[in-house]
Amino acid sequence: MKNLFYRKWNGIKFITSNNGLKSLFIFAAVANFISAPAFSVVIPYIIRKELNFSAQWFGMLEMMFMVGALLGSLLTGTALATTNSKKLITVGIVLESSIGCFMALTLMYLSTQKGFAVTLSSISLFLTGIFNMFVNVPIGANLQALIPSQVRSRVLSILTIFSSGLTPVGSLLGGIIVDSMNAFVFFLILNLLMFVVSLVFVLFAPKEAFLQDTKAN
C-alpha cells in the first residue's frame, strides 16, 4: 500500500513539473465535469421529456453520435493526420459548441415540430460526434507524447481518477439543475461554458501542450 501511494505521488509530482501536461490534465478534468451533465443528463432529458421521443428514437440518436465519433476518429487518423493539432482542436471546439448552441436555441422554439426535431437532433448529434473527436484524439496523442513510457501508466491512472471522480459530481449537479430550470437553456449554458473553457485552454496553454504540432509541421 505504501508503495502504491509512493508511485501515485511520484506521478502527481511529474504532472505538476510539466506545464504542458498540467494544462492538459486541468482541461480534461474541467471538460469532463462540464460535458458529463450535458451528455448523461440534459440530452437524454430533452429527448425523452421535452421532445417525447420513444426509446427507439432515443437509441437511434445515440447511435448517430457514435457513428459521428467513429467517423471523426477515422478522419483525424487519416485525412487530417498531418493537420496542426492546435488548429484541429480549435476547429473542433468552435464547431461542436456552435452546433450545441444552435440545437438548443432551435429546439427551444420548434420542439413541437416532431419531424424537424428528429432531423435536427440526428444531424446535430452526428456532427457533434465528429467534431468531438477533433478535440479528443489530438489531446490523447499529445498526452501520450508528453509522458515517458516508464511513468505513463501511473500518470494516466491519475488522470482517470480525477476525471472519473468529477464526472459523477457533474452528472449529479446536472440532474439537480435540470429539474429547476429550462432544459434547453441549461444545455445552451453548458455549451457556452465548454466553449469558454476550451478557448482559454487553446489560447493560454503552453506550447508543450501541443507537442504534436512540431511533428505535423
PDB file of N, CA and C in Angstrom, residues 15-101:
ATOM      1  N   ILE A  15       3.426  15.342 -13.075  1.00  0.00           N
ATOM      2  CA  ILE A  15       2.429  16.171 -13.751  1.00  0.00           C
ATOM      3  C   ILE A  15       2.644  17.649 -13.424  1.00  0.00           C
ATOM      4  N   THR A  16       2.818  17.958 -12.147  1.00  0.00           N
ATOM      5  CA  THR A  16       2.956  19.354 -11.734  1.00  0.00           C
ATOM      6  C   THR A  16       4.260  19.983 -12.204  1.00  0.00           C
ATOM      7  N   SER A  17       5.247  19.164 -12.545  1.00  0.00           N
ATOM      8  CA  SER A  17       6.528  19.712 -13.012  1.00  0.00           C
ATOM      9  C   SER A  17       6.534  19.964 -14.517  1.00  0.00           C
ATOM     10  N   ASN A  18       5.486  19.533 -15.217  1.00  0.00           N
ATOM     11  CA  ASN A  18       5.400  19.692 -16.670  1.00  0.00           C
ATOM     12  C   ASN A  18       4.210  20.590 -16.987  1.00  0.00           C
ATOM     13  N   ASN A  19       4.487  21.818 -17.427  1.00  0.00           N
ATOM     14  CA  ASN A  19       3.414  22.790 -17.657  1.00  0.00           C
ATOM     15  C   ASN A  19       2.420  22.329 -18.719  1.00  0.00           C
ATOM     16  N   GLY A  20       2.933  21.739 -19.798  1.00  0.00           N
ATOM     17  CA  GLY A  20       2.040  21.271 -20.852  1.00  0.00           C
ATOM     18  C   GLY A  20       1.124  20.168 -20.370  1.00  0.00           C
ATOM     19  N   LEU A  21       1.685  19.220 -19.646  1.00  0.00           N
ATOM     20  CA  LEU A  21       0.907  18.105 -19.120  1.00  0.00           C
ATOM     21  C   LEU A  21      -0.100  18.581 -18.083  1.00  0.00           C
ATOM     22  N   LYS A  22       0.334  19.514 -17.248  1.00  0.00           N
ATOM     23  CA  LYS A  22      -0.561  20.061 -16.225  1.00  0.00           C
ATOM     24  C   LYS A  22      -1.766  20.755 -16.872  1.00  0.00           C
ATOM     25  N   SER A  23      -1.519  21.504 -17.949  1.00  0.00           N
ATOM     26  CA  SER A  23      -2.606  22.180 -18.653  1.00  0.00           C
ATOM     27  C   SER A  23      -3.580  21.176 -19.258  1.00  0.00           C
ATOM     28  N   LEU A  24      -3.044  20.110 -19.844  1.00  0.00           N
ATOM     29  CA  LEU A  24      -3.891  19.081 -20.434  1.00  0.00           C
ATOM     30  C   LEU A  24      -4.748  18.393 -19.376  1.00  0.00           C
ATOM     31  N   PHE A  25      -4.150  18.130 -18.210  1.00  0.00           N
ATOM     32  CA  PHE A  25      -4.889  17.466 -17.131  1.00  0.00           C
ATOM     33  C   PHE A  25      -6.015  18.351 -16.617  1.00  0.00           C
ATOM     34  N   ILE A  26      -5.727  19.625 -16.411  1.00  0.00           N
ATOM     35  CA  ILE A  26      -6.747  20.549 -15.909  1.00  0.00           C
ATOM     36  C   ILE A  26      -7.882  20.671 -16.916  1.00  0.00           C
ATOM     37  N   PHE A  27      -7.519  20.819 -18.181  1.00  0.00           N
ATOM     38  CA  PHE A  27      -8.546  20.943 -19.224  1.00  0.00           C
ATOM     39  C   PHE A  27      -9.404  19.687 -19.301  1.00  0.00           C
ATOM     40  N   ALA A  28      -8.771  18.516 -19.274  1.00  0.00           N
ATOM     41  CA  ALA A  28      -9.514  17.263 -19.358  1.00  0.00           C
ATOM     42  C   ALA A  28     -10.476  17.107 -18.190  1.00  0.00           C
ATOM     43  N   ALA A  29     -10.025  17.470 -16.979  1.00  0.00           N
ATOM     44  CA  ALA A  29     -10.873  17.337 -15.790  1.00  0.00           C
ATOM     45  C   ALA A  29     -12.067  18.283 -15.855  1.00  0.00           C
ATOM     46  N   VAL A  30     -11.812  19.555 -16.211  1.00  0.00           N
ATOM     47  CA  VAL A  30     -12.894  20.537 -16.281  1.00  0.00           C
ATOM     48  C   VAL A  30     -13.855  20.202 -17.418  1.00  0.00           C
ATOM     49  N   ALA A  31     -13.306  19.776 -18.564  1.00  0.00           N
ATOM     50  CA  ALA A  31     -14.149  19.422 -19.706  1.00  0.00           C
ATOM     51  C   ALA A  31     -15.064  18.245 -19.356  1.00  0.00           C
ATOM     52  N   ASN A  32     -14.538  17.241 -18.654  1.00  0.00           N
ATOM     53  CA  ASN A  32     -15.370  16.106 -18.233  1.00  0.00           C
ATOM     54  C   ASN A  32     -16.463  16.545 -17.268  1.00  0.00           C
ATOM     55  N   PHE A  33     -16.122  17.473 -16.380  1.00  0.00           N
ATOM     56  CA  PHE A  33     -17.085  17.965 -15.403  1.00  0.00           C
ATOM     57  C   PHE A  33     -18.254  18.677 -16.094  1.00  0.00           C
ATOM     58  N   ILE A  34     -17.946  19.421 -17.176  1.00  0.00           N
ATOM     59  CA  ILE A  34     -18.989  20.159 -17.895  1.00  0.00           C
ATOM     60  C   ILE A  34     -19.760  19.252 -18.844  1.00  0.00           C
ATOM     61  N   SER A  35     -19.045  18.380 -19.547  1.00  0.00           N
ATOM     62  CA  SER A  35     -19.700  17.548 -20.559  1.00  0.00           C
ATOM     63  C   SER A  35     -20.522  16.403 -19.953  1.00  0.00           C
ATOM     64  N   ALA A  36     -20.169  15.978 -18.736  1.00  0.00           N
ATOM     65  CA  ALA A  36     -20.905  14.870 -18.107  1.00  0.00           C
ATOM     66  C   ALA A  36     -22.397  15.157 -17.984  1.00  0.00           C
ATOM     67  N   PRO A  37     -22.806  16.308 -17.404  1.00  0.00           N
ATOM     68  CA  PRO A  37     -24.253  16.559 -17.326  1.00  0.00           C
ATOM     69  C   PRO A  37     -24.893  16.767 -18.693  1.00  0.00           C
ATOM     70  N   ALA A  38     -24.126  17.298 -19.651  1.00  0.00           N
ATOM     71  CA  ALA A  38     -24.688  17.531 -20.986  1.00  0.00           C
ATOM     72  C   ALA A  38     -25.061  16.223 -21.657  1.00  0.00           C
ATOM     73  N   PHE A  39     -24.141  15.249 -21.641  1.00  0.00           N
ATOM     74  CA  PHE A  39     -24.361  14.008 -22.379  1.00  0.00           C
ATOM     75  C   PHE A  39     -25.132  12.953 -21.581  1.00  0.00           C
ATOM     76  N   SER A  40     -24.943  12.930 -20.271  1.00  0.00           N
ATOM     77  CA  SER A  40     -25.590  11.870 -19.489  1.00  0.00           C
ATOM     78  C   SER A  40     -26.919  12.282 -18.871  1.00  0.00           C
ATOM     79  N   VAL A  41     -27.162  13.591 -18.780  1.00  0.00           N
ATOM     80  CA  VAL A  41     -28.389  14.059 -18.131  1.00  0.00           C
ATOM     81  C   VAL A  41     -29.252  14.918 -19.061  1.00  0.00           C
ATOM     82  N   VAL A  42     -28.690  16.013 -19.568  1.00  0.00           N
ATOM     83  CA  VAL A  42     -29.502  17.011 -20.265  1.00  0.00           C
ATOM     84  C   VAL A  42     -30.005  16.507 -21.618  1.00  0.00           C
ATOM     85  N   ILE A  43     -29.115  15.948 -22.437  1.00  0.00           N
ATOM     86  CA  ILE A  43     -29.557  15.460 -23.750  1.00  0.00           C
ATOM     87  C   ILE A  43     -30.612  14.356 -23.617  1.00  0.00           C
ATOM     88  N   PRO A  44     -30.392  13.329 -22.771  1.00  0.00           N
ATOM     89  CA  PRO A  44     -31.462  12.341 -22.589  1.00  0.00           C
ATOM     90  C   PRO A  44     -32.760  12.952 -22.065  1.00  0.00           C
ATOM     91  N   TYR A  45     -32.637  13.933 -21.159  1.00  0.00           N
ATOM     92  CA  TYR A  45     -33.832  14.584 -20.608  1.00  0.00           C
ATOM     93  C   TYR A  45     -34.601  15.314 -21.719  1.00  0.00           C
ATOM     94  N   ILE A  46     -33.876  16.025 -22.564  1.00  0.00           N
ATOM     95  CA  ILE A  46     -34.522  16.758 -23.657  1.00  0.00           C
ATOM     96  C   ILE A  46     -35.197  15.794 -24.620  1.00  0.00           C
ATOM     97  N   ILE A  47     -34.493  14.735 -24.974  1.00  0.00           N
ATOM     98  CA  ILE A  47     -35.020  13.781 -25.953  1.00  0.00           C
ATOM     99  C   ILE A  47     -36.263  13.063 -25.430  1.00  0.00           C
ATOM    100  N   ARG A  48     -36.215  12.618 -24.172  1.00  0.00           N
ATOM    101  CA  ARG A  48     -37.321  11.811 -23.633  1.00  0.00           C
ATOM    102  C   ARG A  48     -38.443  12.661 -23.052  1.00  0.00           C
ATOM    103  N   LYS A  49     -38.109  13.756 -22.359  1.00  0.00           N
ATOM    104  CA  LYS A  49     -39.129  14.533 -21.648  1.00  0.00           C
ATOM    105  C   LYS A  49     -39.650  15.722 -22.459  1.00  0.00           C
ATOM    106  N   GLU A  50     -38.739  16.498 -23.056  1.00  0.00           N
ATOM    107  CA  GLU A  50     -39.159  17.692 -23.772  1.00  0.00           C
ATOM    108  C   GLU A  50     -39.675  17.370 -25.175  1.00  0.00           C
ATOM    109  N   LEU A  51     -38.966  16.474 -25.876  1.00  0.00           N
ATOM    110  CA  LEU A  51     -39.370  16.123 -27.241  1.00  0.00           C
ATOM    111  C   LEU A  51     -40.294  14.911 -27.290  1.00  0.00           C
ATOM    112  N   ASN A  52     -40.366  14.181 -26.171  1.00  0.00           N
ATOM    113  CA  ASN A  52     -41.240  12.997 -26.067  1.00  0.00           C
ATOM    114  C   ASN A  52     -40.931  11.939 -27.128  1.00  0.00           C
ATOM    115  N   PHE A  53     -39.646  11.745 -27.393  1.00  0.00           N
ATOM    116  CA  PHE A  53     -39.251  10.697 -28.326  1.00  0.00           C
ATOM    117  C   PHE A  53     -39.338   9.344 -27.646  1.00  0.00           C
ATOM    118  N   SER A  54     -39.601   8.315 -28.436  1.00  0.00           N
ATOM    119  CA  SER A  54     -39.666   6.961 -27.899  1.00  0.00           C
ATOM    120  C   SER A  54     -38.265   6.445 -27.601  1.00  0.00           C
ATOM    121  N   ALA A  55     -38.215   5.319 -26.896  1.00  0.00           N
ATOM    122  CA  ALA A  55     -36.918   4.710 -26.591  1.00  0.00           C
ATOM    123  C   ALA A  55     -36.181   4.321 -27.874  1.00  0.00           C
ATOM    124  N   GLN A  56     -36.941   3.929 -28.894  1.00  0.00           N
ATOM    125  CA  GLN A  56     -36.339   3.555 -30.176  1.00  0.00           C
ATOM    126  C   GLN A  56     -35.646   4.750 -30.816  1.00  0.00           C
ATOM    127  N   TRP A  57     -36.302   5.917 -30.805  1.00  0.00           N
ATOM    128  CA  TRP A  57     -35.699   7.123 -31.374  1.00  0.00           C
ATOM    129  C   TRP A  57     -34.508   7.579 -30.542  1.00  0.00           C
ATOM    130  N   PHE A  58     -34.617   7.422 -29.231  1.00  0.00           N
ATOM    131  CA  PHE A  58     -33.508   7.795 -28.352  1.00  0.00           C
ATOM    132  C   PHE A  58     -32.275   6.954 -28.685  1.00  0.00           C
ATOM    133  N   GLY A  59     -32.469   5.657 -28.870  1.00  0.00           N
ATOM    134  CA  GLY A  59     -31.365   4.783 -29.243  1.00  0.00           C
ATOM    135  C   GLY A  59     -30.776   5.157 -30.591  1.00  0.00           C
ATOM    136  N   MET A  60     -31.643   5.541 -31.536  1.00  0.00           N
ATOM    137  CA  MET A  60     -31.181   5.941 -32.856  1.00  0.00           C
ATOM    138  C   MET A  60     -30.313   7.196 -32.786  1.00  0.00           C
ATOM    139  N   LEU A  61     -30.720   8.158 -31.968  1.00  0.00           N
ATOM    140  CA  LEU A  61     -29.960   9.398 -31.832  1.00  0.00           C
ATOM    141  C   LEU A  61     -28.605   9.142 -31.163  1.00  0.00           C
ATOM    142  N   GLU A  62     -28.591   8.258 -30.174  1.00  0.00           N
ATOM    143  CA  GLU A  62     -27.317   7.884 -29.558  1.00  0.00           C
ATOM    144  C   GLU A  62     -26.405   7.214 -30.582  1.00  0.00           C
ATOM    145  N   MET A  63     -26.995   6.400 -31.454  1.00  0.00           N
ATOM    146  CA  MET A  63     -26.211   5.748 -32.490  1.00  0.00           C
ATOM    147  C   MET A  63     -25.623   6.767 -33.454  1.00  0.00           C
ATOM    148  N   MET A  64     -26.367   7.829 -33.768  1.00  0.00           N
ATOM    149  CA  MET A  64     -25.867   8.864 -34.676  1.00  0.00           C
ATOM    150  C   MET A  64     -24.625   9.524 -34.096  1.00  0.00           C
ATOM    151  N   PHE A  65     -24.637   9.756 -32.787  1.00  0.00           N
ATOM    152  CA  PHE A  65     -23.459  10.351 -32.150  1.00  0.00           C
ATOM    153  C   PHE A  65     -22.266   9.404 -32.235  1.00  0.00           C
ATOM    154  N   MET A  66     -22.495   8.125 -31.976  1.00  0.00           N
ATOM    155  CA  MET A  66     -21.407   7.155 -32.004  1.00  0.00           C
ATOM    156  C   MET A  66     -20.847   6.976 -33.421  1.00  0.00           C
ATOM    157  N   VAL A  67     -21.727   6.984 -34.422  1.00  0.00           N
ATOM    158  CA  VAL A  67     -21.262   6.889 -35.809  1.00  0.00           C
ATOM    159  C   VAL A  67     -20.428   8.118 -36.158  1.00  0.00           C
ATOM    160  N   GLY A  68     -20.874   9.286 -35.720  1.00  0.00           N
ATOM    161  CA  GLY A  68     -20.110  10.509 -35.945  1.00  0.00           C
ATOM    162  C   GLY A  68     -18.749  10.455 -35.269  1.00  0.00           C
ATOM    163  N   ALA A  69     -18.713   9.936 -34.039  1.00  0.00           N
ATOM    164  CA  ALA A  69     -17.443   9.812 -33.318  1.00  0.00           C
ATOM    165  C   ALA A  69     -16.494   8.855 -34.032  1.00  0.00           C
ATOM    166  N   LEU A  70     -17.040   7.762 -34.560  1.00  0.00           N
ATOM    167  CA  LEU A  70     -16.210   6.809 -35.308  1.00  0.00           C
ATOM    168  C   LEU A  70     -15.636   7.458 -36.560  1.00  0.00           C
ATOM    169  N   LEU A  71     -16.484   8.193 -37.284  1.00  0.00           N
ATOM    170  CA  LEU A  71     -16.020   8.878 -38.494  1.00  0.00           C
ATOM    171  C   LEU A  71     -14.983   9.945 -38.142  1.00  0.00           C
ATOM    172  N   GLY A  72     -15.218  10.678 -37.048  1.00  0.00           N
ATOM    173  CA  GLY A  72     -14.256  11.695 -36.615  1.00  0.00           C
ATOM    174  C   GLY A  72     -12.916  11.102 -36.266  1.00  0.00           C
ATOM    175  N   SER A  73     -12.924   9.945 -35.611  1.00  0.00           N
ATOM    176  CA  SER A  73     -11.672   9.261 -35.271  1.00  0.00           C
ATOM    177  C   SER A  73     -10.924   8.833 -36.530  1.00  0.00           C
ATOM    178  N   LEU A  74     -11.671   8.314 -37.505  1.00  0.00           N
ATOM    179  CA  LEU A  74     -11.052   7.895 -38.759  1.00  0.00           C
ATOM    180  C   LEU A  74     -10.455   9.088 -39.504  1.00  0.00           C
ATOM    181  N   LEU A  75     -11.165  10.197 -39.513  1.00  0.00           N
ATOM    182  CA  LEU A  75     -10.675  11.387 -40.210  1.00  0.00           C
ATOM    183  C   LEU A  75      -9.400  11.932 -39.570  1.00  0.00           C
ATOM    184  N   THR A  76      -9.388  12.009 -38.238  1.00  0.00           N
ATOM    185  CA  THR A  76      -8.211  12.553 -37.560  1.00  0.00           C
ATOM    186  C   THR A  76      -7.011  11.626 -37.675  1.00  0.00           C
ATOM    187  N   GLY A  77      -7.262  10.340 -37.885  1.00  0.00           N
ATOM    188  CA  GLY A  77      -6.160   9.400 -38.013  1.00  0.00           C
ATOM    189  C   GLY A  77      -5.678   9.196 -39.431  1.00  0.00           C
ATOM    190  N   THR A  78      -6.444   9.719 -40.409  1.00  0.00           N
ATOM    191  CA  THR A  78      -6.074   9.516 -41.816  1.00  0.00           C
ATOM    192  C   THR A  78      -5.934  10.852 -42.549  1.00  0.00           C
ATOM    193  N   ALA A  79      -7.047  11.373 -43.053  1.00  0.00           N
ATOM    194  CA  ALA A  79      -7.014  12.586 -43.876  1.00  0.00           C
ATOM    195  C   ALA A  79      -6.481  13.801 -43.128  1.00  0.00           C
ATOM    196  N   LEU A  80      -6.719  13.858 -41.813  1.00  0.00           N
ATOM    197  CA  LEU A  80      -6.295  15.022 -41.025  1.00  0.00           C
ATOM    198  C   LEU A  80      -5.098  14.715 -40.127  1.00  0.00           C
ATOM    199  N   ALA A  81      -4.411  13.609 -40.394  1.00  0.00           N
ATOM    200  CA  ALA A  81      -3.312  13.178 -39.523  1.00  0.00           C
ATOM    201  C   ALA A  81      -2.171  14.177 -39.481  1.00  0.00           C
ATOM    202  N   THR A  82      -1.954  14.930 -40.571  1.00  0.00           N
ATOM    203  CA  THR A  82      -0.845  15.888 -40.613  1.00  0.00           C
ATOM    204  C   THR A  82      -1.276  17.308 -40.276  1.00  0.00           C
ATOM    205  N   THR A  83      -2.540  17.480 -39.907  1.00  0.00           N
ATOM    206  CA  THR A  83      -3.052  18.806 -39.569  1.00  0.00           C
ATOM    207  C   THR A  83      -2.510  19.265 -38.223  1.00  0.00           C
ATOM    208  N   ASN A  84      -2.142  20.528 -38.133  1.00  0.00           N
ATOM    209  CA  ASN A  84      -1.688  21.129 -36.888  1.00  0.00           C
ATOM    210  C   ASN A  84      -2.709  20.854 -35.781  1.00  0.00           C
ATOM    211  N   SER A  85      -2.272  20.224 -34.684  1.00  0.00           N
ATOM    212  CA  SER A  85      -3.212  19.785 -33.651  1.00  0.00           C
ATOM    213  C   SER A  85      -3.925  20.945 -32.967  1.00  0.00           C
ATOM    214  N   LYS A  86      -3.251  22.077 -32.819  1.00  0.00           N
ATOM    215  CA  LYS A  86      -3.885  23.236 -32.187  1.00  0.00           C
ATOM    216  C   LYS A  86      -5.024  23.749 -33.069  1.00  0.00           C
ATOM    217  N   LYS A  87      -4.802  23.784 -34.365  1.00  0.00           N
ATOM    218  CA  LYS A  87      -5.857  24.210 -35.292  1.00  0.00           C
ATOM    219  C   LYS A  87      -7.010  23.215 -35.284  1.00  0.00           C
ATOM    220  N   LEU A  88      -6.689  21.933 -35.249  1.00  0.00           N
ATOM    221  CA  LEU A  88      -7.720  20.904 -35.256  1.00  0.00           C
ATOM    222  C   LEU A  88      -8.578  20.979 -33.997  1.00  0.00           C
ATOM    223  N   ILE A  89      -7.935  21.172 -32.849  1.00  0.00           N
ATOM    224  CA  ILE A  89      -8.658  21.307 -31.590  1.00  0.00           C
ATOM    225  C   ILE A  89      -9.541  22.549 -31.601  1.00  0.00           C
ATOM    226  N   THR A  90      -9.004  23.649 -32.117  1.00  0.00           N
ATOM    227  CA  THR A  90      -9.770  24.900 -32.173  1.00  0.00           C
ATOM    228  C   THR A  90     -11.003  24.755 -33.057  1.00  0.00           C
ATOM    229  N   VAL A  91     -10.825  24.151 -34.232  1.00  0.00           N
ATOM    230  CA  VAL A  91     -11.954  23.928 -35.137  1.00  0.00           C
ATOM    231  C   VAL A  91     -12.998  23.032 -34.467  1.00  0.00           C
ATOM    232  N   GLY A  92     -12.548  21.963 -33.818  1.00  0.00           N
ATOM    233  CA  GLY A  92     -13.467  21.061 -33.137  1.00  0.00           C
ATOM    234  C   GLY A  92     -14.260  21.760 -32.053  1.00  0.00           C
ATOM    235  N   ILE A  93     -13.569  22.583 -31.260  1.00  0.00           N
ATOM    236  CA  ILE A  93     -14.233  23.305 -30.170  1.00  0.00           C
ATOM    237  C   ILE A  93     -15.290  24.262 -30.702  1.00  0.00           C
ATOM    238  N   VAL A  94     -14.912  25.080 -31.687  1.00  0.00           N
ATOM    239  CA  VAL A  94     -15.819  26.096 -32.223  1.00  0.00           C
ATOM    240  C   VAL A  94     -17.051  25.448 -32.856  1.00  0.00           C
ATOM    241  N   LEU A  95     -16.831  24.434 -33.680  1.00  0.00           N
ATOM    242  CA  LEU A  95     -17.949  23.810 -34.383  1.00  0.00           C
ATOM    243  C   LEU A  95     -18.839  22.991 -33.447  1.00  0.00           C
ATOM    244  N   GLU A  96     -18.228  22.251 -32.526  1.00  0.00           N
ATOM    245  CA  GLU A  96     -19.027  21.455 -31.594  1.00  0.00           C
ATOM    246  C   GLU A  96     -19.895  22.337 -30.710  1.00  0.00           C
ATOM    247  N   SER A  97     -19.313  23.409 -30.182  1.00  0.00           N
ATOM    248  CA  SER A  97     -20.070  24.321 -29.323  1.00  0.00           C
ATOM    249  C   SER A  97     -21.149  25.061 -30.111  1.00  0.00           C
ATOM    250  N   SER A  98     -20.816  25.467 -31.333  1.00  0.00           N
ATOM    251  CA  SER A  98     -21.789  26.182 -32.169  1.00  0.00           C
ATOM    252  C   SER A  98     -22.993  25.296 -32.482  1.00  0.00           C
ATOM    253  N   ILE A  99     -22.729  24.034 -32.810  1.00  0.00           N
ATOM    254  CA  ILE A  99     -23.820  23.094 -33.106  1.00  0.00           C
ATOM    255  C   ILE A  99     -24.698  22.899 -31.868  1.00  0.00           C
ATOM    256  N   GLY A 100     -24.060  22.755 -30.694  1.00  0.00           N
ATOM    257  CA  GLY A 100     -24.824  22.590 -29.458  1.00  0.00           C
ATOM    258  C   GLY A 100     -25.707  23.783 -29.165  1.00  0.00           C
ATOM    259  N   CYS A 101     -25.168  25.001 -29.342  1.00  0.00           N
ATOM    260  CA  CYS A 101     -25.944  26.217 -29.098  1.00  0.00           C
ATOM    261  C   CYS A 101     -27.097  26.341 -30.092  1.00  0.00           C
TER     262      CYS A 101
END
